[in-house]
mmCIF file of C-alpha atoms in Angstrom:
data_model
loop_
_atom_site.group_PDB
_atom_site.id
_atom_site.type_symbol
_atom_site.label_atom_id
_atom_site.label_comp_id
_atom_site.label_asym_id
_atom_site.label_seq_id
_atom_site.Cartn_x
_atom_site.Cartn_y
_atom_site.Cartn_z
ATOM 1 C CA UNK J 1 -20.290 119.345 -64.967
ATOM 2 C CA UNK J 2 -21.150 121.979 -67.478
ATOM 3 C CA UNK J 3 -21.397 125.637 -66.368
ATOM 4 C CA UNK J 4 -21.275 128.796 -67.594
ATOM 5 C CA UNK J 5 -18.171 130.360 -68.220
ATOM 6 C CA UNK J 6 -18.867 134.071 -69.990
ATOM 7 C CA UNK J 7 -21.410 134.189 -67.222
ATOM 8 C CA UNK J 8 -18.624 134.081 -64.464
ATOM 9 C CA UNK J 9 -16.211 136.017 -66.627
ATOM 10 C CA UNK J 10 -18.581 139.020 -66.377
ATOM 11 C CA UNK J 11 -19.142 138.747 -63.096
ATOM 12 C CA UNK J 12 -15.552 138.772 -62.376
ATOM 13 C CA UNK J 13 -15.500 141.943 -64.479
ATOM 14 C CA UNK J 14 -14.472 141.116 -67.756
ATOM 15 C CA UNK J 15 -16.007 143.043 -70.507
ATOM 16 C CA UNK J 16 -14.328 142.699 -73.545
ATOM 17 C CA UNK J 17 -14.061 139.657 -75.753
ATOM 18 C CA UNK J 18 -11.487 136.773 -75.484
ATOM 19 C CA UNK J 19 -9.697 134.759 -77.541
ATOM 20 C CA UNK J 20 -8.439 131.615 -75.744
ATOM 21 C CA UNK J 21 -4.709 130.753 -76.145
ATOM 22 C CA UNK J 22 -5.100 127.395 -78.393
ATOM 23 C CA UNK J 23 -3.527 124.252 -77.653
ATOM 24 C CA UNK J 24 -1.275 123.160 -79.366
ATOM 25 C CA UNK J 25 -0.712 119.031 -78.975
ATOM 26 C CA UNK J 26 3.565 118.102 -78.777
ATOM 27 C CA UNK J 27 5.443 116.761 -80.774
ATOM 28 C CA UNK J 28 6.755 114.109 -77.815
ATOM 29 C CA UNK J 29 3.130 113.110 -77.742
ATOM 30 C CA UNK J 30 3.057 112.047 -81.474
ATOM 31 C CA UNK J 31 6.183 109.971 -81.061
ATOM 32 C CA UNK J 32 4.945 107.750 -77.831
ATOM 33 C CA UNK J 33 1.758 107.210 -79.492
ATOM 34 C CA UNK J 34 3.981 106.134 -82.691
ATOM 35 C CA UNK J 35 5.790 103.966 -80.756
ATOM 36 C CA UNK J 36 2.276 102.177 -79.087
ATOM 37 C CA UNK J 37 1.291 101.957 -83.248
ATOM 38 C CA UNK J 38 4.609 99.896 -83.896
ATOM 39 C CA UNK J 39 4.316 96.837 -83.247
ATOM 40 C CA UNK J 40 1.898 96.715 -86.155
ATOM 41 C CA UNK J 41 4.428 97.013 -88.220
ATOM 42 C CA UNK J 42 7.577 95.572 -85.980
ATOM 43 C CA UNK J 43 5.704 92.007 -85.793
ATOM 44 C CA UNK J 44 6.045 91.523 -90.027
ATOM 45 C CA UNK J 45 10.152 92.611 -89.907
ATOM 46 C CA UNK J 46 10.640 90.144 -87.263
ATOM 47 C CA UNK J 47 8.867 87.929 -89.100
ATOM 48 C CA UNK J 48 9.892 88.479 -92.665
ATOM 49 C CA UNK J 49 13.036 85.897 -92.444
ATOM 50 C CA UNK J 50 10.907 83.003 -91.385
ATOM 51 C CA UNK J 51 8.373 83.795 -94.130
ATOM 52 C CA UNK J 52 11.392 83.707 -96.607
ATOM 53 C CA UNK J 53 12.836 81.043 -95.461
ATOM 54 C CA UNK J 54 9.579 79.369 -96.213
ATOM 55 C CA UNK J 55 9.870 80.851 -99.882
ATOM 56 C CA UNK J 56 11.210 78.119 -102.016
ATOM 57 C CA UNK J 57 9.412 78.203 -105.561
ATOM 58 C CA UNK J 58 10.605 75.250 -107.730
ATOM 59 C CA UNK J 59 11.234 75.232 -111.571
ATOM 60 C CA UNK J 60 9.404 74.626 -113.429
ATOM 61 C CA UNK J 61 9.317 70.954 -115.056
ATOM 62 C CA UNK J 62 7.666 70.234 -118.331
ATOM 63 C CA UNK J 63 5.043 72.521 -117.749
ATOM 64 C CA UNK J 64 3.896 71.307 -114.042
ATOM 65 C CA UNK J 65 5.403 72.898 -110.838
ATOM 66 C CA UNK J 66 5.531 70.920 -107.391
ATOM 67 C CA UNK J 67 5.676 74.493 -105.539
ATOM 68 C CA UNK J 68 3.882 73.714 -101.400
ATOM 69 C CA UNK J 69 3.489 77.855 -100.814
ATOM 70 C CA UNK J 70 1.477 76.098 -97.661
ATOM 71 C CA UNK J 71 4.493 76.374 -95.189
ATOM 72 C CA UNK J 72 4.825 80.546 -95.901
ATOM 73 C CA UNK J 73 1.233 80.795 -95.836
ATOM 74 C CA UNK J 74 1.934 79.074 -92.248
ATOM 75 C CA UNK J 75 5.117 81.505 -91.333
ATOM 76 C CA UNK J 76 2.106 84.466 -92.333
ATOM 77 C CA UNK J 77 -0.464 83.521 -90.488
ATOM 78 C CA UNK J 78 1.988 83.051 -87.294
ATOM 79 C CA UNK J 79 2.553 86.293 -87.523
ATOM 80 C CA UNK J 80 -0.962 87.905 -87.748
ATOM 81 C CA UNK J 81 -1.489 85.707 -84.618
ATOM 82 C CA UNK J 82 1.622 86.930 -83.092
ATOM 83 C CA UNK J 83 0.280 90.774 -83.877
ATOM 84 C CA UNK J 84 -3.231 90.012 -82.996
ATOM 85 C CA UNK J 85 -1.805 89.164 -79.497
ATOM 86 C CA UNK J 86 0.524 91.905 -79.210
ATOM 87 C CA UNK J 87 -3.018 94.086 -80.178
ATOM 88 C CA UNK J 88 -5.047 93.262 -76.919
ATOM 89 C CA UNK J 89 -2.147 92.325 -74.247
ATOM 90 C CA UNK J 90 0.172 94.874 -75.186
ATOM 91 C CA UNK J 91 -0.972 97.562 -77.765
ATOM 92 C CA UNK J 92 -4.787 98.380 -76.339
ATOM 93 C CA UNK J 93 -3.986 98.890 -72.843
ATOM 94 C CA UNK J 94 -1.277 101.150 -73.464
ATOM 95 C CA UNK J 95 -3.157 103.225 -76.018
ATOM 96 C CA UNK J 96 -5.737 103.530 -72.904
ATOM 97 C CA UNK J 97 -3.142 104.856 -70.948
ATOM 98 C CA UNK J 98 -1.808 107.495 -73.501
ATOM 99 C CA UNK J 99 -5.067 108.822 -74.686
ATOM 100 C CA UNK J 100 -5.865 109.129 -70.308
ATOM 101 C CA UNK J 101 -2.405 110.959 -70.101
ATOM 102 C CA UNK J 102 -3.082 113.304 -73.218
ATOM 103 C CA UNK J 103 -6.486 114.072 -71.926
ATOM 104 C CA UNK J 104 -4.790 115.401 -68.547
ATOM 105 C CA UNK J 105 -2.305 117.161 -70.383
ATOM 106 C CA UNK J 106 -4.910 119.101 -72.303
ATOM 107 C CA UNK J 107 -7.271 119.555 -68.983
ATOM 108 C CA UNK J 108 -4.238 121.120 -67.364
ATOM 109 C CA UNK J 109 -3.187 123.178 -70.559
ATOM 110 C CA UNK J 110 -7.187 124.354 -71.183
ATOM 111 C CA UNK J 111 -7.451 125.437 -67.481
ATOM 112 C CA UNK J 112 -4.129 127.899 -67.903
ATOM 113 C CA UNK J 113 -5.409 128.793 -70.681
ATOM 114 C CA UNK J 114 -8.764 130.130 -69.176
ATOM 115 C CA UNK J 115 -6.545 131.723 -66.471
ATOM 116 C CA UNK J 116 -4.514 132.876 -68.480
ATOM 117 C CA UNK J 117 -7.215 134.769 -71.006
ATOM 118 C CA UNK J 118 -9.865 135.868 -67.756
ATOM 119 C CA UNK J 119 -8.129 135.270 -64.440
ATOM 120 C CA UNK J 120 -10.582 132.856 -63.661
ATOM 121 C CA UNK J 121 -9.337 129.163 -62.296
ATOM 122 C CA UNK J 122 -11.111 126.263 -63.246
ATOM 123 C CA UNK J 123 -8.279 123.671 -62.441
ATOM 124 C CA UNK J 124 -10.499 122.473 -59.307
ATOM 125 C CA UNK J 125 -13.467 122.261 -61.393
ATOM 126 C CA UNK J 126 -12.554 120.340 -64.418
ATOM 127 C CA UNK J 127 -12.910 116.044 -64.317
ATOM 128 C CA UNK J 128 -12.210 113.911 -66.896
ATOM 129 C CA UNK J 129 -15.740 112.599 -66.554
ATOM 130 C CA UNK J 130 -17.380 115.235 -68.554
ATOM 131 C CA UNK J 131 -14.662 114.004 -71.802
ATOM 132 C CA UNK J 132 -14.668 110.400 -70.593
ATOM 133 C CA UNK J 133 -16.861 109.570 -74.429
ATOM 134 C CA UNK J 134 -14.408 111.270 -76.406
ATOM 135 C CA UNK J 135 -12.010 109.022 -75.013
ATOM 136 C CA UNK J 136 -13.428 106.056 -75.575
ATOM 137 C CA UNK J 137 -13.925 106.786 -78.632
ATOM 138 C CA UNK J 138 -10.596 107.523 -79.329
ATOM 139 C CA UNK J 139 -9.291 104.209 -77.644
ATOM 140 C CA UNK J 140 -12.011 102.329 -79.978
ATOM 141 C CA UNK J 141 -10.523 104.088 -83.058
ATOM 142 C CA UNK J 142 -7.256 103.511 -82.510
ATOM 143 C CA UNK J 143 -7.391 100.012 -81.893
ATOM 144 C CA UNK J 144 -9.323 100.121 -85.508
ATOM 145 C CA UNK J 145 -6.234 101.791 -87.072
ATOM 146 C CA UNK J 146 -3.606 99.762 -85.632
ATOM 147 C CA UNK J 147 -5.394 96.699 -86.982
ATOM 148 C CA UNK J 148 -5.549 98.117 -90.422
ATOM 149 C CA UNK J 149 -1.947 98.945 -90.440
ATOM 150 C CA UNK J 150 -0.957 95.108 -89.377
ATOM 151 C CA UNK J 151 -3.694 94.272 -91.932
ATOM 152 C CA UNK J 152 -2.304 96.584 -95.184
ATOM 153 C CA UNK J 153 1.419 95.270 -94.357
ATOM 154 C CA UNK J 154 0.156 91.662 -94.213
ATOM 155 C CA UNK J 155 -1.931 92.180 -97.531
ATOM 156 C CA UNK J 156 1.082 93.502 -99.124
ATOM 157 C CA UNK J 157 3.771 90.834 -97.972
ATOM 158 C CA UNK J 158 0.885 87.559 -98.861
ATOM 159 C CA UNK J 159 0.459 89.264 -102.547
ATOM 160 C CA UNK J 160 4.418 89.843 -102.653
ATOM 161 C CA UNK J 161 4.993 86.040 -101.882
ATOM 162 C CA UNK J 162 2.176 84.327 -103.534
ATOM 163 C CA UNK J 163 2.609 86.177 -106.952
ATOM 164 C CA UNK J 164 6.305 85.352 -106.603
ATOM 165 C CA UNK J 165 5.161 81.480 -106.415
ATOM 166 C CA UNK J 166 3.193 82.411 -109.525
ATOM 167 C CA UNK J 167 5.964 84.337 -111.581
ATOM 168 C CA UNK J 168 8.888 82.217 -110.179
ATOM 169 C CA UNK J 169 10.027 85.552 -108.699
ATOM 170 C CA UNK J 170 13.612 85.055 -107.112
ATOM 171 C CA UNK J 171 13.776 85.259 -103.543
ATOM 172 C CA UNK J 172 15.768 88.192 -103.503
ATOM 173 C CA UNK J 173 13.045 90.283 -105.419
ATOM 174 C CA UNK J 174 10.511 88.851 -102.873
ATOM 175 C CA UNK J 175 12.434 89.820 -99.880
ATOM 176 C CA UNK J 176 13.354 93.431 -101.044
ATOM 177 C CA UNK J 177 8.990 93.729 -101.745
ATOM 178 C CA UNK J 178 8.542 92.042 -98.461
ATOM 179 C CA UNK J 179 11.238 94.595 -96.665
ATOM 180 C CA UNK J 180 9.435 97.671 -98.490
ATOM 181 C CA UNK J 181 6.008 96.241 -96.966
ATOM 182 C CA UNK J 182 7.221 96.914 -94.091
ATOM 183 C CA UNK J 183 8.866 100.292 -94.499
ATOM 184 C CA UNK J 184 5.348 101.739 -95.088
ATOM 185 C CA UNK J 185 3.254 100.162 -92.773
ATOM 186 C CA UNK J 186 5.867 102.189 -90.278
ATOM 187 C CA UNK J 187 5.664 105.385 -92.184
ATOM 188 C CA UNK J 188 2.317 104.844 -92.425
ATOM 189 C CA UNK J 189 1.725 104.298 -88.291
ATOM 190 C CA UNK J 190 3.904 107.322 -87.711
ATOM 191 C CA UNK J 191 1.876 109.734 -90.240
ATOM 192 C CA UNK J 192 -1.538 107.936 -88.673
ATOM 193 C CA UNK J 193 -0.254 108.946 -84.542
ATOM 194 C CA UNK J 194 0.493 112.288 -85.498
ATOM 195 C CA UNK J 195 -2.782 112.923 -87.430
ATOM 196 C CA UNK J 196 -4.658 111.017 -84.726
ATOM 197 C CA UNK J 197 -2.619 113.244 -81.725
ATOM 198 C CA UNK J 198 -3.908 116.114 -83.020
ATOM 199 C CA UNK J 199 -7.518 114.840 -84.157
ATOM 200 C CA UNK J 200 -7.621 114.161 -79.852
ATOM 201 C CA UNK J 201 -6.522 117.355 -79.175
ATOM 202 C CA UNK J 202 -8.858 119.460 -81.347
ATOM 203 C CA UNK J 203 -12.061 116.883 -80.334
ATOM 204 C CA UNK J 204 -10.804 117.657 -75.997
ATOM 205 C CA UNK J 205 -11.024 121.282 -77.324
ATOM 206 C CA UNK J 206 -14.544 120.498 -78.845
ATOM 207 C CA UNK J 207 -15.385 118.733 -75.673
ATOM 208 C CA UNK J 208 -14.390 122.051 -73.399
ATOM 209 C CA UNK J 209 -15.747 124.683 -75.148
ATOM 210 C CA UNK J 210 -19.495 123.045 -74.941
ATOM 211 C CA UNK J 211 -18.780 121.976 -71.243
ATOM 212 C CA UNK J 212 -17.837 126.050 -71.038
ATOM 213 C CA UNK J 213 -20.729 127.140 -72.133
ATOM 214 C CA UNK J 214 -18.695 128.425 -75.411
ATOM 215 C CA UNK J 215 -20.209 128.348 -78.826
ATOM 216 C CA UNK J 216 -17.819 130.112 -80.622
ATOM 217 C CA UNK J 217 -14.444 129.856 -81.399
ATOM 218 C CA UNK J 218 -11.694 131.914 -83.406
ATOM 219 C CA UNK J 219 -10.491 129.604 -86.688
ATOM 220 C CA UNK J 220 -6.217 129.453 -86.407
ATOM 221 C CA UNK J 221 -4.480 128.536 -89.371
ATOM 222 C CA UNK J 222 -1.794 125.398 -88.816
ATOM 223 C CA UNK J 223 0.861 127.461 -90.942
ATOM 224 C CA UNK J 224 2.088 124.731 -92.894
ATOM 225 C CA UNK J 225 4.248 125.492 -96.247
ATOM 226 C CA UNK J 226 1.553 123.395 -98.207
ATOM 227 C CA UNK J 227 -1.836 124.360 -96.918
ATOM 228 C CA UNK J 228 -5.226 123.573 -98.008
ATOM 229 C CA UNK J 229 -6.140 127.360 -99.557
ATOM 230 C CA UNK J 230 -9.499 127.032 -98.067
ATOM 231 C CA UNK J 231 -8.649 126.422 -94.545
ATOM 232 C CA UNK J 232 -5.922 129.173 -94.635
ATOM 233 C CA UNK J 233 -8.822 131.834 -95.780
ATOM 234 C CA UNK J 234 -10.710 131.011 -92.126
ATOM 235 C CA UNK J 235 -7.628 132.300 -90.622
ATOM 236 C CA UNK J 236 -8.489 134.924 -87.632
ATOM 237 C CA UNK J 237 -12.049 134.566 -88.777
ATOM 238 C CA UNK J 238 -14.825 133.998 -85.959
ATOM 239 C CA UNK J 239 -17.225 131.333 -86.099
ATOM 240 C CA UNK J 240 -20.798 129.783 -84.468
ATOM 241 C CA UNK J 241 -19.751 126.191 -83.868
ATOM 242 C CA UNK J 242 -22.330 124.802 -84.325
ATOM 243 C CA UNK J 243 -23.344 126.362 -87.745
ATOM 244 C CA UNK J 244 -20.015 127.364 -89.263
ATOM 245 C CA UNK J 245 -21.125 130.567 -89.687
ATOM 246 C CA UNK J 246 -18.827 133.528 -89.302
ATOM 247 C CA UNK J 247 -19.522 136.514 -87.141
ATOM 248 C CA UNK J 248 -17.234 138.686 -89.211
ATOM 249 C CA UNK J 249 -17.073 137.834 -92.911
ATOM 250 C CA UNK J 250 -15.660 134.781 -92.897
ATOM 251 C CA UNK J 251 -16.494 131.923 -95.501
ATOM 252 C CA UNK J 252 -18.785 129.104 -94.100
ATOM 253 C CA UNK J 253 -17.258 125.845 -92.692
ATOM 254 C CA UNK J 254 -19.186 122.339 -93.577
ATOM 255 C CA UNK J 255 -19.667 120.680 -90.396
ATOM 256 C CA UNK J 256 -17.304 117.929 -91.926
ATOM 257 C CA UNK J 257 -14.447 120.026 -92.516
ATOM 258 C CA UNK J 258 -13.609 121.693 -88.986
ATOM 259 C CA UNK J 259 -9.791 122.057 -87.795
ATOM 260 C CA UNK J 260 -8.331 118.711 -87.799
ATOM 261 C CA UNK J 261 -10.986 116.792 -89.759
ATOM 262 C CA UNK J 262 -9.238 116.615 -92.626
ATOM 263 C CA UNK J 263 -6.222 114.146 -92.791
ATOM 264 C CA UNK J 264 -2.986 115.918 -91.090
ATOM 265 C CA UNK J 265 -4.981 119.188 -90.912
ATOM 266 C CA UNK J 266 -3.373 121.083 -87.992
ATOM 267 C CA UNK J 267 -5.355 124.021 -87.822
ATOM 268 C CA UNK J 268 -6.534 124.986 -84.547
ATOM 269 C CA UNK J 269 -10.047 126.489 -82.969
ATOM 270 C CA UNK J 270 -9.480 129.061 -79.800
ATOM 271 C CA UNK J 271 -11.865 129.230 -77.948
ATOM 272 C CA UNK J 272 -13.731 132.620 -77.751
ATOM 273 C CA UNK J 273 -15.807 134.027 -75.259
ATOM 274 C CA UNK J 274 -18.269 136.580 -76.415
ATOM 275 C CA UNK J 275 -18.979 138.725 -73.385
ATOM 276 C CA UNK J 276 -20.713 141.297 -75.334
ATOM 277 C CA UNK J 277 -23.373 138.881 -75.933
ATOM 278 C CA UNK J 278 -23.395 138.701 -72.456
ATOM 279 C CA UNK J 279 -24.251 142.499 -71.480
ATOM 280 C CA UNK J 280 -27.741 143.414 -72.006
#
């Protein structure tokens, strides 16, 4: 339920602004959500020696070939059903149950946060109810990704085979394109569950601050050795979330380009609470 929290701040005495500790999403929680993404890739290594043992281009033989590609084009499609399986028995209902862990992780870590920054305790107050969209959401988008992954390292491993057939490729050749198929679509769902762990985080933080009453928030740099130059110059800056406007000099944020829109961005917003605003 929203409410009103520089409202009960100042009436619990507080006069000064605050800058909410941020929260920061773990490292462990990257690596279980990794490990829900990889199947997606898991299901084409498992598969990869039945689809070459279904590889068999003949020579050719004055100018006509006899190749039958039709039993790895079989061996393939056994394994997109075998993924596309794996996607709604195995892989959706355990994203559900991450995403619903993460979100009381970051319910528990906002509330000592707000007691930590004002004294005030909101740990009996806060539901997952009031986030329960951003988490479907999340679930929805997921299952999107995951699919794609399963889908690029398929792609990758049909075109690897079939030009093979075409260019008489040795089987050896096939297998080592077919093995680095697979090596990205992993690298790939690990990069994708540690962008996506902290996309959650930031949108829960999103979700908080407007169920607060909050509509600013402090911009916090991720500190990363390569960063994007324009997100490091909104570092310590103030903004109006809703505009992107900065209350002290800071350059203007596109609503598209907040903390953790970009890909891998890891740049935080704290929540601030303006009690000035609040004192006539």
């Amino acid at each position: 339920m929203p409410f009103n929290l520089p409202r009960i701040a100042r009436e619990q005495g507080l006069r000064r602004p605050v800058a909410l500790r941020p929260i920061i999403p773990t490292q462990a929680m990257a690596t279980d959500l990794a490990a829900i993404y990889a199947p997606a890739w898991q299901v084409w290594r498992d598969h990869s020696a039945a689809i070459m043992a279904a590889y068999d281009p003949k020579p050719l033989t004055d100018g006509l070939t006899t190749d039958s590609p039709e039993q790895a084009q079989t061996e393939i499609d056994s394994a997109a059903r075998d993924f596309l399986s794996r996607l709604l028995v195995e892989i959706t209902p355990a994203l559900r149950r991450w995403v619903v862990r993460a979100e009381r992780i970051h319910r528990d870590k906002w509330a000592a946060a707000v007691e930590a920054g004002t004294g005030i305790d909101l740990s009996t107050l806060l539901t997952a109810g009031e986030v329960s969209e951003t988490v479907e959401a999340f679930v929805a988008r997921n299952v999107a990704l995951v699919r794609n992954v399963s889908d690029q390292a398929q792609s990758r491993i049909s075109d690897a085979v079939f030009r093979g057939y075409q260019n008489r490729t040795p089987a050896r050749e096939v297998a080592k394109e077919v093995r680095e198929a697979t090596g990205m679509a992993r690298a790939r769902s690990i990069r994708i569950a540690a962008d996506q762990n902290s996309k959650l985080s930031s949108a829960l933080d999103r979700e908080r601050r407007e169920e607060a009453g909050l509509t600013k928030y402090k911009y916090r740099h991720s500190g990363k050795l390569h960063p994007r130059q324009n997100h490091k110059a909104r570092d310590g800056f103030v903004y109006v979330a809703k505009t992107g406007e900065s209350t002290n000099g800071g350059p203007k944020i596109p609503t598209d380009d907040r903390a953790s829109m970009a890909p891998y961005c890891g740049c935080r917003e704290q929540a601030y609470i303006d009690l000035l605003d609040e004192i006539d």
